[in-house]
PDB file of C-alpha atoms in Angstrom:
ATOM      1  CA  UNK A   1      11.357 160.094 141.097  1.00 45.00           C
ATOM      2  CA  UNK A   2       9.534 162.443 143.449  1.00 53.00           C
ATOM      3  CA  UNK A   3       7.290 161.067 146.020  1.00 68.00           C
ATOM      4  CA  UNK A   4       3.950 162.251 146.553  1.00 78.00           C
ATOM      5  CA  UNK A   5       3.350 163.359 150.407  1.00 82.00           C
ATOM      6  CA  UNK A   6       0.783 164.072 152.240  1.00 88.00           C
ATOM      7  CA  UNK A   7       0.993 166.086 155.723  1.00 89.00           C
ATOM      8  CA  UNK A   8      -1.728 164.613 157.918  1.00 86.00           C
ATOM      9  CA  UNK A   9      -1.215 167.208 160.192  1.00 83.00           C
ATOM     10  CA  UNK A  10       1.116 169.634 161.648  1.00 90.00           C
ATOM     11  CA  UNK A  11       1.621 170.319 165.542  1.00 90.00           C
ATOM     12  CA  UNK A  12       2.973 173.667 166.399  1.00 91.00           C
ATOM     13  CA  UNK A  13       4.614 174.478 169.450  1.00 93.00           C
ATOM     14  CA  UNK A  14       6.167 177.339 171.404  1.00 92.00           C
ATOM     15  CA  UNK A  15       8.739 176.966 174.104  1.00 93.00           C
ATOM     16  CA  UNK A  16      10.326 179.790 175.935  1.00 92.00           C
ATOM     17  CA  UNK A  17      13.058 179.427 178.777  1.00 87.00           C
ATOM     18  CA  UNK A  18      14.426 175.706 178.871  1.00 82.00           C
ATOM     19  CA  UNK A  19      14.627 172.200 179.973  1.00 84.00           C
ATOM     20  CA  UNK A  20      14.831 173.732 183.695  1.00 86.00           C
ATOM     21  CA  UNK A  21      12.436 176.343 184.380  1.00 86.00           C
ATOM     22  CA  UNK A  22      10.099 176.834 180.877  1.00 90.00           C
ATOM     23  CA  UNK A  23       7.260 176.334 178.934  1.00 92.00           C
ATOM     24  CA  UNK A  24       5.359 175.314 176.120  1.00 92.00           C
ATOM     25  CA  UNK A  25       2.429 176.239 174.308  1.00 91.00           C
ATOM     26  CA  UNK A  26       0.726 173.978 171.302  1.00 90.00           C
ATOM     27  CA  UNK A  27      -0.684 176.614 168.802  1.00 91.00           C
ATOM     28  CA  UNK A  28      -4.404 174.903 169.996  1.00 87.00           C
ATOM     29  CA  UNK A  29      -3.933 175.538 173.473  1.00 85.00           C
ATOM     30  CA  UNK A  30      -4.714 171.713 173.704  1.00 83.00           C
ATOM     31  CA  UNK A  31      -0.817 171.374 174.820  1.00 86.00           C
ATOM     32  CA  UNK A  32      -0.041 173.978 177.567  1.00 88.00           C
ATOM     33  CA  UNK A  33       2.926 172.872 180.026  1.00 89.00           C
ATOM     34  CA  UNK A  34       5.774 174.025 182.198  1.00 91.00           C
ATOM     35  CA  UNK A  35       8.820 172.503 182.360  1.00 92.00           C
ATOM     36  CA  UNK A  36      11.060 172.032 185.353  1.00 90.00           C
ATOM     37  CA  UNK A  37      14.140 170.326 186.666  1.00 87.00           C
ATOM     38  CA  UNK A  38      13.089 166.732 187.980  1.00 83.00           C
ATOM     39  CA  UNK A  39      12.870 166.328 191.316  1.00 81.00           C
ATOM     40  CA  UNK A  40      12.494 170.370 192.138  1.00 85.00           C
ATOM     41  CA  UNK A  41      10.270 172.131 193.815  1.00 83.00           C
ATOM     42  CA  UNK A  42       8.793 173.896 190.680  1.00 84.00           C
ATOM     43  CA  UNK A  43       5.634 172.651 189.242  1.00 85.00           C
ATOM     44  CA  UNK A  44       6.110 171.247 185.842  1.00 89.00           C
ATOM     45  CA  UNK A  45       6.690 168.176 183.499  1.00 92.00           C
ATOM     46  CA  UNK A  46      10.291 167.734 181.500  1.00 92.00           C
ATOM     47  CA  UNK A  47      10.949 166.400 178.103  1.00 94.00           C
ATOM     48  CA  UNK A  48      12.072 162.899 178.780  1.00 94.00           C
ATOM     49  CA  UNK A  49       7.974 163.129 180.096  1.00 93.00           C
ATOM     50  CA  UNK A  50       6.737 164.384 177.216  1.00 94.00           C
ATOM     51  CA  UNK A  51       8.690 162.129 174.921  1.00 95.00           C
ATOM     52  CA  UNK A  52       7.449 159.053 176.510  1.00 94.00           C
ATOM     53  CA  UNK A  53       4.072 160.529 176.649  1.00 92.00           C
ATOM     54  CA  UNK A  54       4.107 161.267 172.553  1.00 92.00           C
ATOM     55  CA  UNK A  55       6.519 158.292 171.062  1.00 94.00           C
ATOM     56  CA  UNK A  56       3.827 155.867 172.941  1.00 92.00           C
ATOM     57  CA  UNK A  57       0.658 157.711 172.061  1.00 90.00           C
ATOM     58  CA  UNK A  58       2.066 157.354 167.967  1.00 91.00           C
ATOM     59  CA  UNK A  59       3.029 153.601 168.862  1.00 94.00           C
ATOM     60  CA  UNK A  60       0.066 152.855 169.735  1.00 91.00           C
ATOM     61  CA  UNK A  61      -1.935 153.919 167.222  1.00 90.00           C
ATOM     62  CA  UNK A  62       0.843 151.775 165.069  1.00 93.00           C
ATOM     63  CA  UNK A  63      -0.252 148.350 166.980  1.00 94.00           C
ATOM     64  CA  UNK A  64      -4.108 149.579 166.146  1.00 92.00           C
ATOM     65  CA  UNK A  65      -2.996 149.972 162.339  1.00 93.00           C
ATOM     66  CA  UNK A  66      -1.016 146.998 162.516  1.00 95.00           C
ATOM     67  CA  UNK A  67      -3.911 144.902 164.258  1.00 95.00           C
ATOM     68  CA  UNK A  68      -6.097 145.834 161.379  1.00 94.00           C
ATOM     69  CA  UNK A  69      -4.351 144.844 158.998  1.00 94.00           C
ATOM     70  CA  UNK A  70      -3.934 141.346 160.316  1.00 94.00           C
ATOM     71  CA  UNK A  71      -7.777 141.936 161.055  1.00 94.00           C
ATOM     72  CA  UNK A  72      -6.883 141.015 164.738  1.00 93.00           C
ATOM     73  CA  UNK A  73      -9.254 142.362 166.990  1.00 92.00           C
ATOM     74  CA  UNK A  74      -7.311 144.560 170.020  1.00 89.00           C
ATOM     75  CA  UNK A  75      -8.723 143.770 173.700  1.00 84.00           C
ATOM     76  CA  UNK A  76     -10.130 147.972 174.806  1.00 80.00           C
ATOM     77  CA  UNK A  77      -7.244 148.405 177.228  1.00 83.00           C
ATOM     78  CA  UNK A  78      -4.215 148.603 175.356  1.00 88.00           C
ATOM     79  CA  UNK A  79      -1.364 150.376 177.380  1.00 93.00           C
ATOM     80  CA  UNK A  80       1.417 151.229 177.686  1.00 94.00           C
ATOM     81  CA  UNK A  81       4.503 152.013 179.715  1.00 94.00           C
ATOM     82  CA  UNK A  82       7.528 154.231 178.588  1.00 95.00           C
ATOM     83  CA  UNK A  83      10.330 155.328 179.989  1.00 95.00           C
ATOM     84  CA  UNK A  84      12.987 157.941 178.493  1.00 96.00           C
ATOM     85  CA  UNK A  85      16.647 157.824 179.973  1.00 95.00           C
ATOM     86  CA  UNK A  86      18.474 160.938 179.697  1.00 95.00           C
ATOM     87  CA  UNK A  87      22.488 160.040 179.789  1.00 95.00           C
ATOM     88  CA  UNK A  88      25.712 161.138 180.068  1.00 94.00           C
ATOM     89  CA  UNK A  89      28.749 159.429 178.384  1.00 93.00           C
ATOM     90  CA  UNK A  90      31.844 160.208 176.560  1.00 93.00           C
ATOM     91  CA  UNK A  91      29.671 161.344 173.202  1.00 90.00           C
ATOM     92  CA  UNK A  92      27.304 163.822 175.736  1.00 94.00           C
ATOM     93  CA  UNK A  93      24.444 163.485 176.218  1.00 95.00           C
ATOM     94  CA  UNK A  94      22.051 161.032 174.894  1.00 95.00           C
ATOM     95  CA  UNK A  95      18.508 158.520 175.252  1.00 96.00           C
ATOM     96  CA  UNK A  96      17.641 155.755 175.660  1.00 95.00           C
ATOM     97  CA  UNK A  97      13.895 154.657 176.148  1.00 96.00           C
ATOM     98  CA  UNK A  98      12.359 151.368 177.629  1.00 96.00           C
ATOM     99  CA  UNK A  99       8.267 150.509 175.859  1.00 95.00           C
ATOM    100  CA  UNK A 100       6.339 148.239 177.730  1.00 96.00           C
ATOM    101  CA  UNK A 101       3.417 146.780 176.053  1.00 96.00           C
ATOM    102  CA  UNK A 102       0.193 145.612 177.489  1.00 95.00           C
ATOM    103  CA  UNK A 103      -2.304 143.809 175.143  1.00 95.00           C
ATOM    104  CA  UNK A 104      -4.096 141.979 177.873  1.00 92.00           C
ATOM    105  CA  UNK A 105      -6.165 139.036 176.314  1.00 90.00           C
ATOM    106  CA  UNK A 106      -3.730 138.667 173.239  1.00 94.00           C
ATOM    107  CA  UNK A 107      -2.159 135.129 172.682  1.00 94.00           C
ATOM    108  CA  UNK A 108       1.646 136.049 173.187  1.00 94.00           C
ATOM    109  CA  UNK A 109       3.281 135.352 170.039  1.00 95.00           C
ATOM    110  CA  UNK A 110       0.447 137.395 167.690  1.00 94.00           C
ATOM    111  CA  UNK A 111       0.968 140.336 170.457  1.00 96.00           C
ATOM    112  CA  UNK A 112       5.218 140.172 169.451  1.00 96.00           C
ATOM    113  CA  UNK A 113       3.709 139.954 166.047  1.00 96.00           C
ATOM    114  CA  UNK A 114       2.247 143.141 166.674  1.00 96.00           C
ATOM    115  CA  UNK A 115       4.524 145.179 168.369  1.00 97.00           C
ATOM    116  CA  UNK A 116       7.246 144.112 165.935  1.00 97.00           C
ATOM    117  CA  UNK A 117       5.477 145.395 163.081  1.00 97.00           C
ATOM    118  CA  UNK A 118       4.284 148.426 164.954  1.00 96.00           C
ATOM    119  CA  UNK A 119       8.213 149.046 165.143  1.00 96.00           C
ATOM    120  CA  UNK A 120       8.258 149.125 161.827  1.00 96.00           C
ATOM    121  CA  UNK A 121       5.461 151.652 161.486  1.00 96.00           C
ATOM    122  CA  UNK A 122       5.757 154.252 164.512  1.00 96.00           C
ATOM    123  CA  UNK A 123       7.264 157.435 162.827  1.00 95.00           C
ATOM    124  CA  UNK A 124       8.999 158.210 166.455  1.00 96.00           C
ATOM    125  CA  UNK A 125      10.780 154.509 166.204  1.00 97.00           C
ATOM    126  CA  UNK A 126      11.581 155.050 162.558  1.00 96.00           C
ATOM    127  CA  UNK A 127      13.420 158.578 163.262  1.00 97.00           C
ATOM    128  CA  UNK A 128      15.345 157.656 165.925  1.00 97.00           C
ATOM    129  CA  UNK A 129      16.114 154.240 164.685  1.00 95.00           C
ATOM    130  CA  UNK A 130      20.198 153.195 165.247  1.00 94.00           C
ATOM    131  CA  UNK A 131      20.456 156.348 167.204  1.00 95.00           C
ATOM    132  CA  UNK A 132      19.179 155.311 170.260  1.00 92.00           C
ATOM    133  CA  UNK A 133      18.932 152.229 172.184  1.00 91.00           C
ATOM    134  CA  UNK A 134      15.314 151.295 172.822  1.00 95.00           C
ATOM    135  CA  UNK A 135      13.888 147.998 174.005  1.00 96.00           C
ATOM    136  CA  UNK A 136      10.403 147.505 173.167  1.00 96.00           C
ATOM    137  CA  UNK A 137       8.786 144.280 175.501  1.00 95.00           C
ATOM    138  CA  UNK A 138       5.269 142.436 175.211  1.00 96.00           C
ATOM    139  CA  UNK A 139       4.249 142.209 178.825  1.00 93.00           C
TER     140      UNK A 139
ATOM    141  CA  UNK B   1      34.313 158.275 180.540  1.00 60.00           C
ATOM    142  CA  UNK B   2      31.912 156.253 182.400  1.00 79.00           C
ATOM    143  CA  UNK B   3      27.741 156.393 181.483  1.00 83.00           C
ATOM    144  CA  UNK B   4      25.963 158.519 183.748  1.00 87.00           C
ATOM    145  CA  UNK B   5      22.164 157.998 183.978  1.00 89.00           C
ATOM    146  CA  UNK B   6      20.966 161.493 185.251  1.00 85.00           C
ATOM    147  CA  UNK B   7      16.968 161.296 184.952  1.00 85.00           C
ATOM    148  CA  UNK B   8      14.070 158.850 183.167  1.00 89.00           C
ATOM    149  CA  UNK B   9      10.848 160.142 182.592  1.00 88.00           C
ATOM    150  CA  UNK B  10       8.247 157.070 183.503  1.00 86.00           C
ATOM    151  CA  UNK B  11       4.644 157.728 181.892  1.00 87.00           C
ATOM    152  CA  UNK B  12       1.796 155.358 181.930  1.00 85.00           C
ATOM    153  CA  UNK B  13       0.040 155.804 178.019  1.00 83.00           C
ATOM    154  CA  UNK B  14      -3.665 154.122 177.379  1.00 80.00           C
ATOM    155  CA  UNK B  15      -5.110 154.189 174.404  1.00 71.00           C
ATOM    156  CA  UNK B  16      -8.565 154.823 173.373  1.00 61.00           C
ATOM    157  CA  UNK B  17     -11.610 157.332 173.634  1.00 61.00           C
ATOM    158  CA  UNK B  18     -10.652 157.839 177.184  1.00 67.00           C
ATOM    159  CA  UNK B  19      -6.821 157.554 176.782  1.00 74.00           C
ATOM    160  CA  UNK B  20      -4.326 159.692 178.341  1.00 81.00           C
ATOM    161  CA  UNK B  21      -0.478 159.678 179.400  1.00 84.00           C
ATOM    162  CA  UNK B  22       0.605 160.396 182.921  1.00 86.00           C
ATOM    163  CA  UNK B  23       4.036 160.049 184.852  1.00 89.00           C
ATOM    164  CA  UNK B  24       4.722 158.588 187.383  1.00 88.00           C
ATOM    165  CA  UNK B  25       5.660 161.644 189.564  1.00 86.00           C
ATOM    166  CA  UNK B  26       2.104 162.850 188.394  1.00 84.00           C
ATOM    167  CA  UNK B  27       3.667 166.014 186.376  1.00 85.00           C
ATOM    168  CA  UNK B  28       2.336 165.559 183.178  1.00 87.00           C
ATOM    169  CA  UNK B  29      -1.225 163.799 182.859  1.00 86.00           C
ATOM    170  CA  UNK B  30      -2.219 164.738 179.165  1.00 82.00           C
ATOM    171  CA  UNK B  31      -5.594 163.224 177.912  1.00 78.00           C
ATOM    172  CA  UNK B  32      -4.953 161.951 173.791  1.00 72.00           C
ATOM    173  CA  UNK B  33      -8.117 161.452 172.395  1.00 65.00           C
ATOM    174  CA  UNK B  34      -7.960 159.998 169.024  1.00 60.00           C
ATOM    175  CA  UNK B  35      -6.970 160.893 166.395  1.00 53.00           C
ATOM    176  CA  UNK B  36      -4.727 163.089 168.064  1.00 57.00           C
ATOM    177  CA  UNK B  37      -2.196 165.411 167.303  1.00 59.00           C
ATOM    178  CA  UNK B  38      -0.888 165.084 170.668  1.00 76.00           C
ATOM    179  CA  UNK B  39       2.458 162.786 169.894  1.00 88.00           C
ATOM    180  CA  UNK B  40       3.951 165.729 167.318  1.00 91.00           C
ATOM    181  CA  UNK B  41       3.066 168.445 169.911  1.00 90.00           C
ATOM    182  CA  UNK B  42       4.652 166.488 172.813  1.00 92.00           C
ATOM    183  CA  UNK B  43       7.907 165.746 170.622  1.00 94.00           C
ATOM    184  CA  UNK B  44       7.652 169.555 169.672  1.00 93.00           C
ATOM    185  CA  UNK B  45       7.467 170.574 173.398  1.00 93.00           C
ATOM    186  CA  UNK B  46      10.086 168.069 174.442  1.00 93.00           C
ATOM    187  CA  UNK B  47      12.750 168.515 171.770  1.00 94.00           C
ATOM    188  CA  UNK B  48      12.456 172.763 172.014  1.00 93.00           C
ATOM    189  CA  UNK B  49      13.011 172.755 175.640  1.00 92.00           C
ATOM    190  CA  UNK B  50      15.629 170.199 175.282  1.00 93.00           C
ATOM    191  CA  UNK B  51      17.429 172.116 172.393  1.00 94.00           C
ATOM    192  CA  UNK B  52      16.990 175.056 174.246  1.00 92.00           C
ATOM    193  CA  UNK B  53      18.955 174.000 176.948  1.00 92.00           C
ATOM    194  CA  UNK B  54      21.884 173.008 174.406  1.00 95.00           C
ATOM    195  CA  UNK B  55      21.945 176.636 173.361  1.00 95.00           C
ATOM    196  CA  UNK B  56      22.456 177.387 176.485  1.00 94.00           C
ATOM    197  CA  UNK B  57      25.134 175.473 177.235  1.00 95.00           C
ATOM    198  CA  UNK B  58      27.061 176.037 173.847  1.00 96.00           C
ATOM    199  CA  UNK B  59      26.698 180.237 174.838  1.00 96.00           C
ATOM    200  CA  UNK B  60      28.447 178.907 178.087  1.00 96.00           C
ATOM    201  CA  UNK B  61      31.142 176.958 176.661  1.00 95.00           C
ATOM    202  CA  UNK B  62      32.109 179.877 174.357  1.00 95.00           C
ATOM    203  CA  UNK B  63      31.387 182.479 176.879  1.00 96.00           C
ATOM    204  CA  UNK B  64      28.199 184.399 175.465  1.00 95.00           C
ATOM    205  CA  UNK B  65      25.944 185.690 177.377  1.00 93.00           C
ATOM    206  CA  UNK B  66      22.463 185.422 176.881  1.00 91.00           C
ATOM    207  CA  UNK B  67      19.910 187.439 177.354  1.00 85.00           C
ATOM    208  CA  UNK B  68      16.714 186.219 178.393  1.00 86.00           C
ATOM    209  CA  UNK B  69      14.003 185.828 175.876  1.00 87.00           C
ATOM    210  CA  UNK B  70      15.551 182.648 174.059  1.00 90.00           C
ATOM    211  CA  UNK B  71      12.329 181.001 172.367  1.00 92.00           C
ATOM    212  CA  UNK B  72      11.954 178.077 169.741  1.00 93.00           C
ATOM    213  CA  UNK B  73       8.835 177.863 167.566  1.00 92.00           C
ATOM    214  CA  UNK B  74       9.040 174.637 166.532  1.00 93.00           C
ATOM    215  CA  UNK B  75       6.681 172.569 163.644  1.00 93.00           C
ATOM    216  CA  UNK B  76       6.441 168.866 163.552  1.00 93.00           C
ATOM    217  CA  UNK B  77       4.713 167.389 160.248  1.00 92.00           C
ATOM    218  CA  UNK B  78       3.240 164.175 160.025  1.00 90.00           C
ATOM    219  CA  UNK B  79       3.709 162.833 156.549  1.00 91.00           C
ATOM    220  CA  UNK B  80       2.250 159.974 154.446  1.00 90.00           C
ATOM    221  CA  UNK B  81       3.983 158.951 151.520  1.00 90.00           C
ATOM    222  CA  UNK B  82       3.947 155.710 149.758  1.00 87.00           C
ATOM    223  CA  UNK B  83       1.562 154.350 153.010  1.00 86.00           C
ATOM    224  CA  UNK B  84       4.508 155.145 155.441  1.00 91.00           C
ATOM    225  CA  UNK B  85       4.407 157.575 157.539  1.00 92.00           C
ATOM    226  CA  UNK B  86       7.187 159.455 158.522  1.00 93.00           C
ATOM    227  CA  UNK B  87       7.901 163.068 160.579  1.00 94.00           C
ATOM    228  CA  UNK B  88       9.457 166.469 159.554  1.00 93.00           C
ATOM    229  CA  UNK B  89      10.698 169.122 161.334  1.00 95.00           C
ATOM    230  CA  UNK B  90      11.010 172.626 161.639  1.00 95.00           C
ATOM    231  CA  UNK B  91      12.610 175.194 164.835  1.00 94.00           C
ATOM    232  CA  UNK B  92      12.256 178.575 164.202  1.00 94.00           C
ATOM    233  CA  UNK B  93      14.420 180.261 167.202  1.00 94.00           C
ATOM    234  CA  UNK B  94      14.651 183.653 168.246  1.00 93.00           C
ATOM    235  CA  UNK B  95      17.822 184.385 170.587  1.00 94.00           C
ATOM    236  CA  UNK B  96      17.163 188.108 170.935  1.00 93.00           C
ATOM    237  CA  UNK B  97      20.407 190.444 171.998  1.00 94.00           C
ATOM    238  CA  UNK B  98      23.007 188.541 170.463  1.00 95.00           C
ATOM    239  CA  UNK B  99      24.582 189.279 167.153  1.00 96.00           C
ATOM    240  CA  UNK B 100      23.064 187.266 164.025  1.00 96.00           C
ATOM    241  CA  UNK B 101      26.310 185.127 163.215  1.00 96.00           C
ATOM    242  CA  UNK B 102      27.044 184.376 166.750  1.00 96.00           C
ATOM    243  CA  UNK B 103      23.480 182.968 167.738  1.00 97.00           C
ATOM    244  CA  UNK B 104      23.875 181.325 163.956  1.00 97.00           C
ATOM    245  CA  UNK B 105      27.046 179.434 165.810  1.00 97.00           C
ATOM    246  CA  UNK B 106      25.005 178.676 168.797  1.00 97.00           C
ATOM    247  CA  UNK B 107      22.248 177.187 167.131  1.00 97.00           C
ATOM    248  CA  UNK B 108      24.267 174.745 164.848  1.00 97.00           C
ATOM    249  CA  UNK B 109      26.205 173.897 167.696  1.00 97.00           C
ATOM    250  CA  UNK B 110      22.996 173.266 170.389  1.00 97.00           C
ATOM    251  CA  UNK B 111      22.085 170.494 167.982  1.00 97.00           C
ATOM    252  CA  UNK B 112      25.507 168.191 168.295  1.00 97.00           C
ATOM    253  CA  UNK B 113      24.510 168.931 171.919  1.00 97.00           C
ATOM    254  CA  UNK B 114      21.104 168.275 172.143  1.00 97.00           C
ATOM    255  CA  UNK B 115      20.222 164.278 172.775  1.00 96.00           C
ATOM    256  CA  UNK B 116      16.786 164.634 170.368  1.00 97.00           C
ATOM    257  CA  UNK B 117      18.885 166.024 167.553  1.00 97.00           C
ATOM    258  CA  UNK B 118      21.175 163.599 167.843  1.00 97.00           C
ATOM    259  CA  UNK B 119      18.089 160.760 168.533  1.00 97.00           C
ATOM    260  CA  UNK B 120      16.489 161.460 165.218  1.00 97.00           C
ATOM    261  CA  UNK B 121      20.053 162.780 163.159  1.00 95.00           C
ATOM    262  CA  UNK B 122      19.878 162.038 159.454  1.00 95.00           C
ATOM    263  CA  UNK B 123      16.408 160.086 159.658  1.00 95.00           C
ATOM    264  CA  UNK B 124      14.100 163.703 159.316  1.00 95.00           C
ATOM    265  CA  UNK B 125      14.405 166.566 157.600  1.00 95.00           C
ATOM    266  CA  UNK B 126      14.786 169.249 160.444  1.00 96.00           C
ATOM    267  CA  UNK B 127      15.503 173.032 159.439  1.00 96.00           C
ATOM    268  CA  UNK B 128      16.358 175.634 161.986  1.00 97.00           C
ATOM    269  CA  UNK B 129      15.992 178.729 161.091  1.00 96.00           C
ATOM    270  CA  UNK B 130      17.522 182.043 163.220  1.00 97.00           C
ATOM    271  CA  UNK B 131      14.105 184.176 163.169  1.00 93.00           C
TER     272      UNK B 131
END
């Protein structure tokens, strides 16, 4: 049986050089960054960065859907703190991400609740799901 | 082999009219007003430079040399089906000056290299595509 789908949207991107000294271009021009090895001289963001940044700007919006359907009202400042490990082991090179989840004013076990289901809608957590090792907290 | 940690990005994400995502070296500091498109352009962004880098390294192993101008065009839908939502992919790279099956080898090969490839292997559609 075929599925219906429906793209919501489409983000298009151009990168040119690499990892270490590059850039990238959203076709908008609401995306425009350069890329550089952390820790150098050169001006510019890398892609652990930008990962964090985008997995916890879609997980977000997950709690929000999740919170409506529960019809839980979420306090203004949700936030949230990411952090993308880039490794080395026997396999190469791989991630491994830490999300930290503020939902100040949220009784503890509904903001678990939350989060937990948000897992289960975040399109970044479903694609990388048993490929990487991430530990999403409450805090 | 032992585990090697050899960088984490830290960003600080808020949510909201006024939300934004900066790290904690102060190198990125996007605004994401909603709804935005921002989280498939950022994992566009990320995983091209990333996977460019992986090309670069697989011309290494096997000796090729590359001539500047590498570039990745890459797509990232966002899909509803079924009220889940779930992402698609497509990298459309150029590696000007080096001969079609060769860069064909590189590319297939930057992907067993490239930690997002391997991060999101067999859960999206991705199709890469020598332009």
């Amino acid at each position: 049986m075929s599925q219906i789908v429906k793209v919501l949207h489409t983000a298009k991107t151009e990168t040119t050089g690499d990892r270490d000294n590059g850039a990238s271009r959203s076709s908008d021009g609401l995306l425009d960054i350069r890329l550089s090895t952390p820790g150098s001289a050169r001006i510019g963001t890398s892609p652990e960065q930008l990962f964090a940044a985008g997995w916890s700007a879609s997980f977000a919006n997950a709690i929000a859907l999740a919170a409506r359907k529960r019809k839980i009202a979420l306090p203004a400042k949700v936030s949230i703190d990411a952090e993308v490990d880039l490794n080395l082991g026997a396999d190469g090179y791989f991630l491994s991400t830490r999300l930290n989840v503020r939902l100040p004013g949220l009784e503890r076990n509904a903001a678990k609740d939350l989060v937990d289901e948000a897992e289960t809608i975040c399109p970044y957590s479903k694609a990388t799901r048993g490929n990487l090792r991430a530990t999403i907290k409450v805090v | 082999m032992t585990e090697k940690l050899l960088f984490t990005g830290k960003t600080h994400n808020t949510n909201g009219r006024a939300g934004g995502a900066r790290s904690s070296d102060g190198r990125l500091d996007v605004k994401l007003p909603e709804p935005h498109p921002a989280a498939e352009q950022l994992f566009g962004a990320a995983w091209s430079a990333c996977y460019m880098g992986a090309i670069e390294l697989a011309a290494a192993q096997r000796k090729v040399k590359l001539p500047a101008g590498l570039a990745v065009d890459a797509e990232i839908d966002l899909n509803l089906a079924d009220r889940a939502f779930f992402l698609r992919a497509r990298l459309n790279v150029s590696v000007p000056g080096v001969e079609r099956e060769q860069a064909q080898a590189l590319i297939d090969t930057a992907h067993t290299i490239c930690p997002y490839s391997k991060a999101v292997h067999g859960h999206i559609d991705v199709t890469t595509t020598l332009v």
